[in-house]
Amino acid sequence: MITYAIYFTFSCFGAGLLMNLYKIATAKGVGDRVLALDTMVINAIALMILYGLALGTEVFFEAAMIIAMLGFVSTVAYARFLLRGNIIE
C-alpha cells in the first residue's frame, strides 16, 4: 500500500515540476521566474526524499539537504542581483 502512495506522490510532484517549467517559460516578470525556480528546487528535494523512501536508503536525505542549502543560496543571490545589480560588493 505504501508503494502506491509513493507512486502517487511521485506523479503529483512530477506534475508540479511540469507546471513550474510552464510558469518559467510564460512568466512576464523576472520575479515570477525566480519563484518558479525556487519552487522547482523544493519539488526536486521532495522527489529525492521520496526516492530515498522508495529505496530505503539514507543517502538521498543527505543529498536533499545539500541541494536545499544550494537552492536557498542561489535564490538569495539571484534576488540580490535583481535588487542591486551585483552579487559581491
PDB file of C-alpha atoms in Angstrom:
ATOM      1  CA  MET A   1       0.000   0.000   0.000  1.00  0.00           C
ATOM      2  CA  ILE A   2       2.851   2.394   0.746  1.00  0.00           C
ATOM      3  CA  THR A   3       4.272   1.762  -2.730  1.00  0.00           C
ATOM      4  CA  TYR A   4       1.062   3.042  -4.311  1.00  0.00           C
ATOM      5  CA  ALA A   5       1.212   6.146  -2.138  1.00  0.00           C
ATOM      6  CA  ILE A   6       4.821   6.747  -3.172  1.00  0.00           C
ATOM      7  CA  TYR A   7       3.928   6.325  -6.858  1.00  0.00           C
ATOM      8  CA  PHE A   8       1.035   8.752  -6.450  1.00  0.00           C
ATOM      9  CA  THR A   9       3.243  11.352  -4.789  1.00  0.00           C
ATOM     10  CA  PHE A  10       5.894  10.875  -7.499  1.00  0.00           C
ATOM     11  CA  SER A  11       3.271  11.712 -10.103  1.00  0.00           C
ATOM     12  CA  CYS A  12       1.996  14.712  -8.106  1.00  0.00           C
ATOM     13  CA  PHE A  13       5.443  16.223  -7.650  1.00  0.00           C
ATOM     14  CA  GLY A  14       6.300  15.436 -11.282  1.00  0.00           C
ATOM     15  CA  ALA A  15       3.187  17.321 -12.368  1.00  0.00           C
ATOM     16  CA  GLY A  16       4.238  20.175 -10.097  1.00  0.00           C
ATOM     17  CA  LEU A  17       7.634  20.296 -11.785  1.00  0.00           C
ATOM     18  CA  LEU A  18       5.982  20.471 -15.198  1.00  0.00           C
ATOM     19  CA  MET A  19       3.703  23.289 -14.037  1.00  0.00           C
ATOM     20  CA  ASN A  20       6.697  25.214 -12.730  1.00  0.00           C
ATOM     21  CA  LEU A  21       8.509  24.699 -16.006  1.00  0.00           C
ATOM     22  CA  TYR A  22       5.487  26.119 -17.821  1.00  0.00           C
ATOM     23  CA  LYS A  23       5.472  29.102 -15.445  1.00  0.00           C
ATOM     24  CA  ILE A  24       9.144  29.745 -16.128  1.00  0.00           C
ATOM     25  CA  ALA A  25       8.514  29.735 -19.871  1.00  0.00           C
ATOM     26  CA  THR A  26       5.448  32.000 -19.778  1.00  0.00           C
ATOM     27  CA  ALA A  27       6.071  34.355 -16.839  1.00  0.00           C
ATOM     28  CA  LYS A  28       6.082  38.041 -17.627  1.00  0.00           C
ATOM     29  CA  GLY A  29       8.251  39.198 -14.753  1.00  0.00           C
ATOM     30  CA  VAL A  30      11.642  38.030 -13.606  1.00  0.00           C
ATOM     31  CA  GLY A  31      10.413  37.735 -10.022  1.00  0.00           C
ATOM     32  CA  ASP A  32       7.832  35.155 -11.069  1.00  0.00           C
ATOM     33  CA  ARG A  33      10.545  33.142 -12.766  1.00  0.00           C
ATOM     34  CA  VAL A  34      12.727  33.225  -9.659  1.00  0.00           C
ATOM     35  CA  LEU A  35       9.831  31.999  -7.535  1.00  0.00           C
ATOM     36  CA  ALA A  36       9.078  29.228 -10.028  1.00  0.00           C
ATOM     37  CA  LEU A  37      12.730  28.134  -9.966  1.00  0.00           C
ATOM     38  CA  ASP A  38      12.711  28.120  -6.172  1.00  0.00           C
ATOM     39  CA  THR A  39       9.559  26.014  -6.190  1.00  0.00           C
ATOM     40  CA  MET A  40      11.205  23.635  -8.654  1.00  0.00           C
ATOM     41  CA  VAL A  41      14.087  23.190  -6.212  1.00  0.00           C
ATOM     42  CA  ILE A  42      11.609  22.369  -3.451  1.00  0.00           C
ATOM     43  CA  ASN A  43       9.837  19.839  -5.675  1.00  0.00           C
ATOM     44  CA  ALA A  44      13.156  18.263  -6.658  1.00  0.00           C
ATOM     45  CA  ILE A  45      14.049  17.918  -2.976  1.00  0.00           C
ATOM     46  CA  ALA A  46      10.718  16.237  -2.319  1.00  0.00           C
ATOM     47  CA  LEU A  47      11.312  13.835  -5.214  1.00  0.00           C
ATOM     48  CA  MET A  48      14.740  12.946  -3.855  1.00  0.00           C
ATOM     49  CA  ILE A  49      13.317  12.232  -0.415  1.00  0.00           C
ATOM     50  CA  LEU A  50      10.569  10.102  -1.943  1.00  0.00           C
ATOM     51  CA  TYR A  51      13.137   8.188  -3.959  1.00  0.00           C
ATOM     52  CA  GLY A  52      15.095   7.590  -0.775  1.00  0.00           C
ATOM     53  CA  LEU A  53      11.953   6.305   0.898  1.00  0.00           C
ATOM     54  CA  ALA A  54      11.224   4.014  -2.024  1.00  0.00           C
ATOM     55  CA  LEU A  55      14.734   2.524  -1.971  1.00  0.00           C
ATOM     56  CA  GLY A  56      15.121   2.565   1.805  1.00  0.00           C
ATOM     57  CA  THR A  57      18.469   4.385   1.850  1.00  0.00           C
ATOM     58  CA  GLU A  58      19.591   7.440   3.788  1.00  0.00           C
ATOM     59  CA  VAL A  59      21.963   8.787   1.146  1.00  0.00           C
ATOM     60  CA  PHE A  60      19.222  10.689  -0.640  1.00  0.00           C
ATOM     61  CA  PHE A  61      18.265  12.537   2.541  1.00  0.00           C
ATOM     62  CA  GLU A  62      21.766  13.945   2.877  1.00  0.00           C
ATOM     63  CA  ALA A  63      21.822  14.886  -0.796  1.00  0.00           C
ATOM     64  CA  ALA A  64      18.444  16.602  -0.369  1.00  0.00           C
ATOM     65  CA  MET A  65      19.849  18.692   2.481  1.00  0.00           C
ATOM     66  CA  ILE A  66      22.787  19.795   0.329  1.00  0.00           C
ATOM     67  CA  ILE A  67      20.502  20.696  -2.560  1.00  0.00           C
ATOM     68  CA  ALA A  68      18.223  22.613  -0.163  1.00  0.00           C
ATOM     69  CA  MET A  69      21.153  24.717   1.024  1.00  0.00           C
ATOM     70  CA  LEU A  70      22.304  25.353  -2.542  1.00  0.00           C
ATOM     71  CA  GLY A  71      18.780  26.267  -3.602  1.00  0.00           C
ATOM     72  CA  PHE A  72      18.446  28.771  -0.775  1.00  0.00           C
ATOM     73  CA  VAL A  73      21.793  30.403  -1.500  1.00  0.00           C
ATOM     74  CA  SER A  74      21.091  30.614  -5.227  1.00  0.00           C
ATOM     75  CA  THR A  75      17.670  32.186  -4.661  1.00  0.00           C
ATOM     76  CA  VAL A  76      19.115  34.781  -2.298  1.00  0.00           C
ATOM     77  CA  ALA A  77      21.972  35.535  -4.701  1.00  0.00           C
ATOM     78  CA  TYR A  78      19.639  35.957  -7.662  1.00  0.00           C
ATOM     79  CA  ALA A  79      17.283  38.192  -5.678  1.00  0.00           C
ATOM     80  CA  ARG A  80      20.220  40.307  -4.564  1.00  0.00           C
ATOM     81  CA  PHE A  81      21.393  40.561  -8.163  1.00  0.00           C
ATOM     82  CA  LEU A  82      17.952  41.744  -9.221  1.00  0.00           C
ATOM     83  CA  LEU A  83      17.800  44.361  -6.484  1.00  0.00           C
ATOM     84  CA  ARG A  84      21.328  45.757  -6.578  1.00  0.00           C
ATOM     85  CA  GLY A  85      22.829  44.687  -9.877  1.00  0.00           C
ATOM     86  CA  ASN A  86      25.805  42.933  -8.286  1.00  0.00           C
ATOM     87  CA  ILE A  87      26.238  39.971  -6.006  1.00  0.00           C
ATOM     88  CA  ILE A  88      29.635  40.574  -4.409  1.00  0.00           C
ATOM     89  CA  GLU A  89      30.406  44.048  -3.123  1.00  0.00           C
TER      90      GLU A  89
END
